[in-house]
PDB file of C-alpha atoms in Angstrom:
ATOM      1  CA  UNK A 916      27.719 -31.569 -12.615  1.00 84.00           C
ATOM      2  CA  UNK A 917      29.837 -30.704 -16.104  1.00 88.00           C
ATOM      3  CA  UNK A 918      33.079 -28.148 -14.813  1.00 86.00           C
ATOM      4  CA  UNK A 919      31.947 -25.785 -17.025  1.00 91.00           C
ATOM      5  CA  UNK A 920      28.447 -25.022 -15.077  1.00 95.00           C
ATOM      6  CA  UNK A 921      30.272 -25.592 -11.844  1.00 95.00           C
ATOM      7  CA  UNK A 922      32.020 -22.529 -12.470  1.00 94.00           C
ATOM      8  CA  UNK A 923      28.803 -20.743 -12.518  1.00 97.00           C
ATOM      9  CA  UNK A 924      27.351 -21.446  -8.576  1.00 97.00           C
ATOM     10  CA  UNK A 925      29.422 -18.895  -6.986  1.00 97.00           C
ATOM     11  CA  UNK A 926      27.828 -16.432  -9.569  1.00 97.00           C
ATOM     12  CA  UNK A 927      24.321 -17.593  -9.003  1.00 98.00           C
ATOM     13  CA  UNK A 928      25.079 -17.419  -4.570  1.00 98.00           C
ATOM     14  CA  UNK A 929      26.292 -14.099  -5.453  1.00 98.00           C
ATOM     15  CA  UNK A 930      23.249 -12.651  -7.717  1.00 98.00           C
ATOM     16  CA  UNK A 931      20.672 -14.508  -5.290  1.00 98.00           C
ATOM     17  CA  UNK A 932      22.076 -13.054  -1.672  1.00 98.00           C
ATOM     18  CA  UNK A 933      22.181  -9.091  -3.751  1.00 98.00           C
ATOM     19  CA  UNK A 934      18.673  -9.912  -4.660  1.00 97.00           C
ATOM     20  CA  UNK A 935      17.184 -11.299  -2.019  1.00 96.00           C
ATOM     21  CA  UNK A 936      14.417 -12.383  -1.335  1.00 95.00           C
ATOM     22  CA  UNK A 937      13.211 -11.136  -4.776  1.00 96.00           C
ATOM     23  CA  UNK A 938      14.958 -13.357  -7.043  1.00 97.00           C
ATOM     24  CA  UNK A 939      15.649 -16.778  -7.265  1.00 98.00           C
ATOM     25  CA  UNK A 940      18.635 -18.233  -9.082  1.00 99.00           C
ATOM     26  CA  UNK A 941      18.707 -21.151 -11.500  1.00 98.00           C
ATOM     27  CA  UNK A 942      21.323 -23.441 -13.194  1.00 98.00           C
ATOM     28  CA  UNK A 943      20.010 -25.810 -15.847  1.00 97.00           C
ATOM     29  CA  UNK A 944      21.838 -28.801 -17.394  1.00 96.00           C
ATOM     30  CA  UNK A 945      20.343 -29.033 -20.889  1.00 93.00           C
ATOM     31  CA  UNK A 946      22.146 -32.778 -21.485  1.00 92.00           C
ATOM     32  CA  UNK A 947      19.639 -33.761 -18.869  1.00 94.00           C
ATOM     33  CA  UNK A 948      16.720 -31.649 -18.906  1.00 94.00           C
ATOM     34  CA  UNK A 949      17.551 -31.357 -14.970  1.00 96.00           C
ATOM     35  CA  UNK A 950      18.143 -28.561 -11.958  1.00 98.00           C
ATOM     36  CA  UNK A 951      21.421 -28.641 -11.222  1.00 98.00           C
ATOM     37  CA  UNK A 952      21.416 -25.588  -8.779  1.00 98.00           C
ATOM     38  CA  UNK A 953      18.864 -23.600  -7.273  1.00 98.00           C
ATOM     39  CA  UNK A 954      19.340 -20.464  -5.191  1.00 98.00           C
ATOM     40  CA  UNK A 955      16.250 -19.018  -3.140  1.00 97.00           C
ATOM     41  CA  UNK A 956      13.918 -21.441  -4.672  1.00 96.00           C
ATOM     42  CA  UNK A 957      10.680 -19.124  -4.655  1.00 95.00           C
ATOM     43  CA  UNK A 958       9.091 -21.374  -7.677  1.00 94.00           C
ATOM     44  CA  UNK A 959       9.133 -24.214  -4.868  1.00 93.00           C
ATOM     45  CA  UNK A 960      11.837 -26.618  -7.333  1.00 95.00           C
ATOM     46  CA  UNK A 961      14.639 -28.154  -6.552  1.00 97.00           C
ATOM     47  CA  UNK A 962      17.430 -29.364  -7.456  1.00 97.00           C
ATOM     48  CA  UNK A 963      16.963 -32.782  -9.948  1.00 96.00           C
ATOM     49  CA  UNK A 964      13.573 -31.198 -11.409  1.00 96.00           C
ATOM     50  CA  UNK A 965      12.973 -31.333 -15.054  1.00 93.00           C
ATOM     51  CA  UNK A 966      13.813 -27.690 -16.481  1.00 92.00           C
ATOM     52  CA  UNK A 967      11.128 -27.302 -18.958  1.00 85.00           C
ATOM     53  CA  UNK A 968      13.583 -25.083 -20.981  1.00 82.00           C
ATOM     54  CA  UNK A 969      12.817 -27.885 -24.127  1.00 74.00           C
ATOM     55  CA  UNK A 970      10.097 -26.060 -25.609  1.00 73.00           C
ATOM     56  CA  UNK A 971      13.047 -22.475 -26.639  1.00 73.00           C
ATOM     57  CA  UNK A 972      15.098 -23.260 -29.105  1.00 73.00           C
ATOM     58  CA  UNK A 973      17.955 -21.282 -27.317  1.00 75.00           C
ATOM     59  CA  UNK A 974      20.475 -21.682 -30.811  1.00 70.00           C
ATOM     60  CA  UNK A 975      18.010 -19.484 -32.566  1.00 70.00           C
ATOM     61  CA  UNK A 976      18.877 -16.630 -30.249  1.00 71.00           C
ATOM     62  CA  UNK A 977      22.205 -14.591 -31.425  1.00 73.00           C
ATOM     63  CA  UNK A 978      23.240 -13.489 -27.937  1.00 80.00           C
ATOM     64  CA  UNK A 979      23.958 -15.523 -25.104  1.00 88.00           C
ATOM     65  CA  UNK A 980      21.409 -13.539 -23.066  1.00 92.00           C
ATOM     66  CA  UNK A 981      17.695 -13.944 -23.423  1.00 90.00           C
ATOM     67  CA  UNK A 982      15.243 -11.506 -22.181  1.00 90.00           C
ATOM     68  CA  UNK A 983      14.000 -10.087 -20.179  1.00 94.00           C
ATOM     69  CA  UNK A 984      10.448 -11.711 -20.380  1.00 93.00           C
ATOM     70  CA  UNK A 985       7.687 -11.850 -17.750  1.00 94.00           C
ATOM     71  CA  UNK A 986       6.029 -15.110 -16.575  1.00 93.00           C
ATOM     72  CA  UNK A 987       3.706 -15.412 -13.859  1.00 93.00           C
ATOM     73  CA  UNK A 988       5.065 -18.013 -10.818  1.00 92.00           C
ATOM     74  CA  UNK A 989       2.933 -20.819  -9.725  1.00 88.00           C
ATOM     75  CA  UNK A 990       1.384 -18.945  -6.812  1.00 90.00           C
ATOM     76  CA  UNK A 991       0.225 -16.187  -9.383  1.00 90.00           C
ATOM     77  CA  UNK A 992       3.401 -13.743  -8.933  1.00 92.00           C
ATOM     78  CA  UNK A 993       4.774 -11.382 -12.239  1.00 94.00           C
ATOM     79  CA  UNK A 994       8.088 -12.874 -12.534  1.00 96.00           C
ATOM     80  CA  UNK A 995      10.802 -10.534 -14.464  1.00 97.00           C
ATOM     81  CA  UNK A 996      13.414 -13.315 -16.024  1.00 96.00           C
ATOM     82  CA  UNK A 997      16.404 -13.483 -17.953  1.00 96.00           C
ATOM     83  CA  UNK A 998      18.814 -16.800 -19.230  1.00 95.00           C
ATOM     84  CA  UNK A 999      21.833 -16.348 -19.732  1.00 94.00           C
ATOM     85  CA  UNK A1000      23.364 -19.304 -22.299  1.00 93.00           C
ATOM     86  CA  UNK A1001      26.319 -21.353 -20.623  1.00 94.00           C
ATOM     87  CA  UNK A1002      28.519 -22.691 -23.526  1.00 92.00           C
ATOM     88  CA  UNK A1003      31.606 -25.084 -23.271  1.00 92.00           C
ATOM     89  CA  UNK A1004      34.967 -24.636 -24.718  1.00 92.00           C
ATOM     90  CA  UNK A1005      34.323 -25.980 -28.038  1.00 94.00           C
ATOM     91  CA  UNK A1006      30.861 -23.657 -28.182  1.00 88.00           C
ATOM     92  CA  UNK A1007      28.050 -26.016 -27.706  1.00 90.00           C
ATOM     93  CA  UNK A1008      25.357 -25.322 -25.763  1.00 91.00           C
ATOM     94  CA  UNK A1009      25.331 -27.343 -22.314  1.00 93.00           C
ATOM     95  CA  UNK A1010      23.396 -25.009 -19.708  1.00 94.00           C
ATOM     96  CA  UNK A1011      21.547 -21.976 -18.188  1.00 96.00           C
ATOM     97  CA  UNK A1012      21.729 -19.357 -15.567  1.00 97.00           C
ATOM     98  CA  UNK A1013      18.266 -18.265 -15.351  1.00 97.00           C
ATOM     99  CA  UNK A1014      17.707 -15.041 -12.905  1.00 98.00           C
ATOM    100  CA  UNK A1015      13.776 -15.409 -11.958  1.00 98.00           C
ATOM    101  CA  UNK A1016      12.634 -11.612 -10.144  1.00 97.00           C
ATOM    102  CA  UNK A1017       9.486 -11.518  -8.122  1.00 97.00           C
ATOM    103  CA  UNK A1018       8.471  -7.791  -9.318  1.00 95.00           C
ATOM    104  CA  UNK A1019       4.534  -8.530  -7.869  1.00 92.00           C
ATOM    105  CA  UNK A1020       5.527  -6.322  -4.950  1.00 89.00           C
ATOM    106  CA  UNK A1021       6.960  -3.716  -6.787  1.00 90.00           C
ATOM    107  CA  UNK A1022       3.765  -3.755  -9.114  1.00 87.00           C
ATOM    108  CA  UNK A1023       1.954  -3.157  -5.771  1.00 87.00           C
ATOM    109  CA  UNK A1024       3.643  -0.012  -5.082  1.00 90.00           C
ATOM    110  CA  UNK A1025       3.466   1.052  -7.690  1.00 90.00           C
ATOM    111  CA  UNK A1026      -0.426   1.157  -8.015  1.00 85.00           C
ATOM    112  CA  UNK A1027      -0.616   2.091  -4.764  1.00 87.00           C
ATOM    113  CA  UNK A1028       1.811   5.285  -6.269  1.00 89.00           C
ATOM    114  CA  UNK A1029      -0.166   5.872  -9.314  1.00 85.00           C
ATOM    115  CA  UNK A1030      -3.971   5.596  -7.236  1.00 82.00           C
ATOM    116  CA  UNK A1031      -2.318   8.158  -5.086  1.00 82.00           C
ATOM    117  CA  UNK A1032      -0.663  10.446  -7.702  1.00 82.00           C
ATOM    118  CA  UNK A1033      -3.866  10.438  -9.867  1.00 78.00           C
ATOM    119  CA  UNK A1034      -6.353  13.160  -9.795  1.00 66.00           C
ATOM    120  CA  UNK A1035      -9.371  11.631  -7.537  1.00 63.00           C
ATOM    121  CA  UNK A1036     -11.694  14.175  -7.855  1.00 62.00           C
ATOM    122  CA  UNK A1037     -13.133  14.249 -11.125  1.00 60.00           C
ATOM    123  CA  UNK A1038     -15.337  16.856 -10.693  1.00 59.00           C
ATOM    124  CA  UNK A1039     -12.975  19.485 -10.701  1.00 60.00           C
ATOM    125  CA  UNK A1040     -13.385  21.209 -14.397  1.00 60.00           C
ATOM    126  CA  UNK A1041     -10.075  21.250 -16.409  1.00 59.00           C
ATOM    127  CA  UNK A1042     -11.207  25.255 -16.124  1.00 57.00           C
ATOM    128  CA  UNK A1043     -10.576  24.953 -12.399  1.00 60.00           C
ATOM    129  CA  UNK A1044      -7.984  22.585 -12.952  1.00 56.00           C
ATOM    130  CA  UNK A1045      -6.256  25.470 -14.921  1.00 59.00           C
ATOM    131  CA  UNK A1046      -6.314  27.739 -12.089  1.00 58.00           C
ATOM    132  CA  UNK A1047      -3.093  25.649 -10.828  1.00 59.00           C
ATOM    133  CA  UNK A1048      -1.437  25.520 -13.720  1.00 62.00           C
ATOM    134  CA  UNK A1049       1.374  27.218 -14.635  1.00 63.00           C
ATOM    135  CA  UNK A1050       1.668  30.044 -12.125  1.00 70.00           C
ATOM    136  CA  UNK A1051       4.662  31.814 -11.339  1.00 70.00           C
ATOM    137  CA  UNK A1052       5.783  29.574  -8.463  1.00 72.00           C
ATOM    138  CA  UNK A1053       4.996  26.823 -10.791  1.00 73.00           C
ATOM    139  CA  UNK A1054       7.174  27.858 -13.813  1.00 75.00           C
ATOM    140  CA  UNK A1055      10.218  28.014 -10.944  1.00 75.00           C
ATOM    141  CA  UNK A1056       9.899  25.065  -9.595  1.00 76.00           C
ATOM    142  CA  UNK A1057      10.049  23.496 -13.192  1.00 79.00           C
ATOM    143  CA  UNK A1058      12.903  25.482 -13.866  1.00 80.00           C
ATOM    144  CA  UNK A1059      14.720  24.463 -10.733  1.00 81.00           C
ATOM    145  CA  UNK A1060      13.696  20.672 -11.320  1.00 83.00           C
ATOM    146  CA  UNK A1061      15.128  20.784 -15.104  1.00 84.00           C
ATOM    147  CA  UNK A1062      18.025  22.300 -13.812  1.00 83.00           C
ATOM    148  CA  UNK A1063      18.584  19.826 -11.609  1.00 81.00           C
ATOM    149  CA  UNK A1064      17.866  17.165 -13.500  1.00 85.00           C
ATOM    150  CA  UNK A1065      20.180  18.411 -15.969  1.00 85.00           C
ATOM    151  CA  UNK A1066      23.241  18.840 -14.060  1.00 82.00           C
ATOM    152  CA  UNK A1067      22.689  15.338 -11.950  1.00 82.00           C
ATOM    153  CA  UNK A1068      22.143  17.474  -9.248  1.00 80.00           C
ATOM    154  CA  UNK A1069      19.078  17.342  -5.997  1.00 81.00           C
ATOM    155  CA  UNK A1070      18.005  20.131  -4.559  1.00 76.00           C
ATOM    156  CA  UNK A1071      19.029  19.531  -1.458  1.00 78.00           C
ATOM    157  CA  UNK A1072      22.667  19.089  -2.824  1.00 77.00           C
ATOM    158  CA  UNK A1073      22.482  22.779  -4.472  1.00 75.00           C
ATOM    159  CA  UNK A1074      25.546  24.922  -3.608  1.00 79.00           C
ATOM    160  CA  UNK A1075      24.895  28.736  -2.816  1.00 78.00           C
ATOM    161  CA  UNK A1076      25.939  29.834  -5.874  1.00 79.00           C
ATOM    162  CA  UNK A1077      24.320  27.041  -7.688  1.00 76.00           C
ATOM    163  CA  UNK A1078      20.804  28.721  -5.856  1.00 71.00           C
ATOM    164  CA  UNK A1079      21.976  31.869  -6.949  1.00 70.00           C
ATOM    165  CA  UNK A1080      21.896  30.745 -10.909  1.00 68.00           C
TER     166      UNK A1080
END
């Protein structure tokens, strides 16, 4: 493995341990087309696998980080990914750190969030609907949550005097 990627695995460790077991961790050789390191290998490669990374022209992009960009995993999972471009001293191109995040649980929740959150009873007339709409209690409460989302604040973190405002 070039010195110049090796100085990337303790990185990639690093990034894969924080996110685990939601992201997996690659480093790419682009001389070779090859694996060279793979960290919580939830795409099922390994190490020595050809990195189909041939097909982006990675010099066309200005920054040395690409993405994020979604992809689904072999088994059907949304993947979240990023590359970041690994460059030797003289500025050519020679490798990847690629950051693959299984976000198909996450997606889960949250439609399990939004089919709880969402009105279920359609029969309920926006008339009706009204009825609960901003009410006294209501326009507090909104108050309250703007002020606390203005000042950084929770409401169980408010001071005494900060109630009192």
């Amino acid at each position: 493995m070039k010195p110049e990627l090796k100085t990337f695995i303790n990185v990639a460790k690093a990034i894969s341990k924080l996110l685990h077991p939601f992201a997996e961790v690659v480093i790419h050789d682009l001389s070779k087309n090859k694996i060279v390191a793979i960290f919580n290998p939830i795409s099922k490669r390994e190490i020595g696998d050809i990195s189909y990374l041939d097909h982006i022209d990675l010099d066309a992009y200005d920054d040395f980080v690409i993405g994020p960009y979604y992809k689904i995993n072999y088994d059907g999972r949304k993947m979240k990914c990023i590359i970041t471009v690994i460059k030797d001293s003289i500025d050519n191109l020679i490798g990847t750190l690629c950051i693959n995040l299984d976000v198909s649980v996450f997606d889960r929740y949250q439609n399990l969030i939004n089919a709880f959150l969402n009105n279920n009873d359609m029969q309920i007339s926006q008339q009706q609907q009204s009825l609960f709409r901003d009410t006294f209690y209501e326009k507090i409460n909104s108050f309250v949550q703007k002020y606390c989302l203005d000042n950084n604040l929770t409401l169980d973190n408010l001071t005494r005097d900060q109630k009192k405002i």
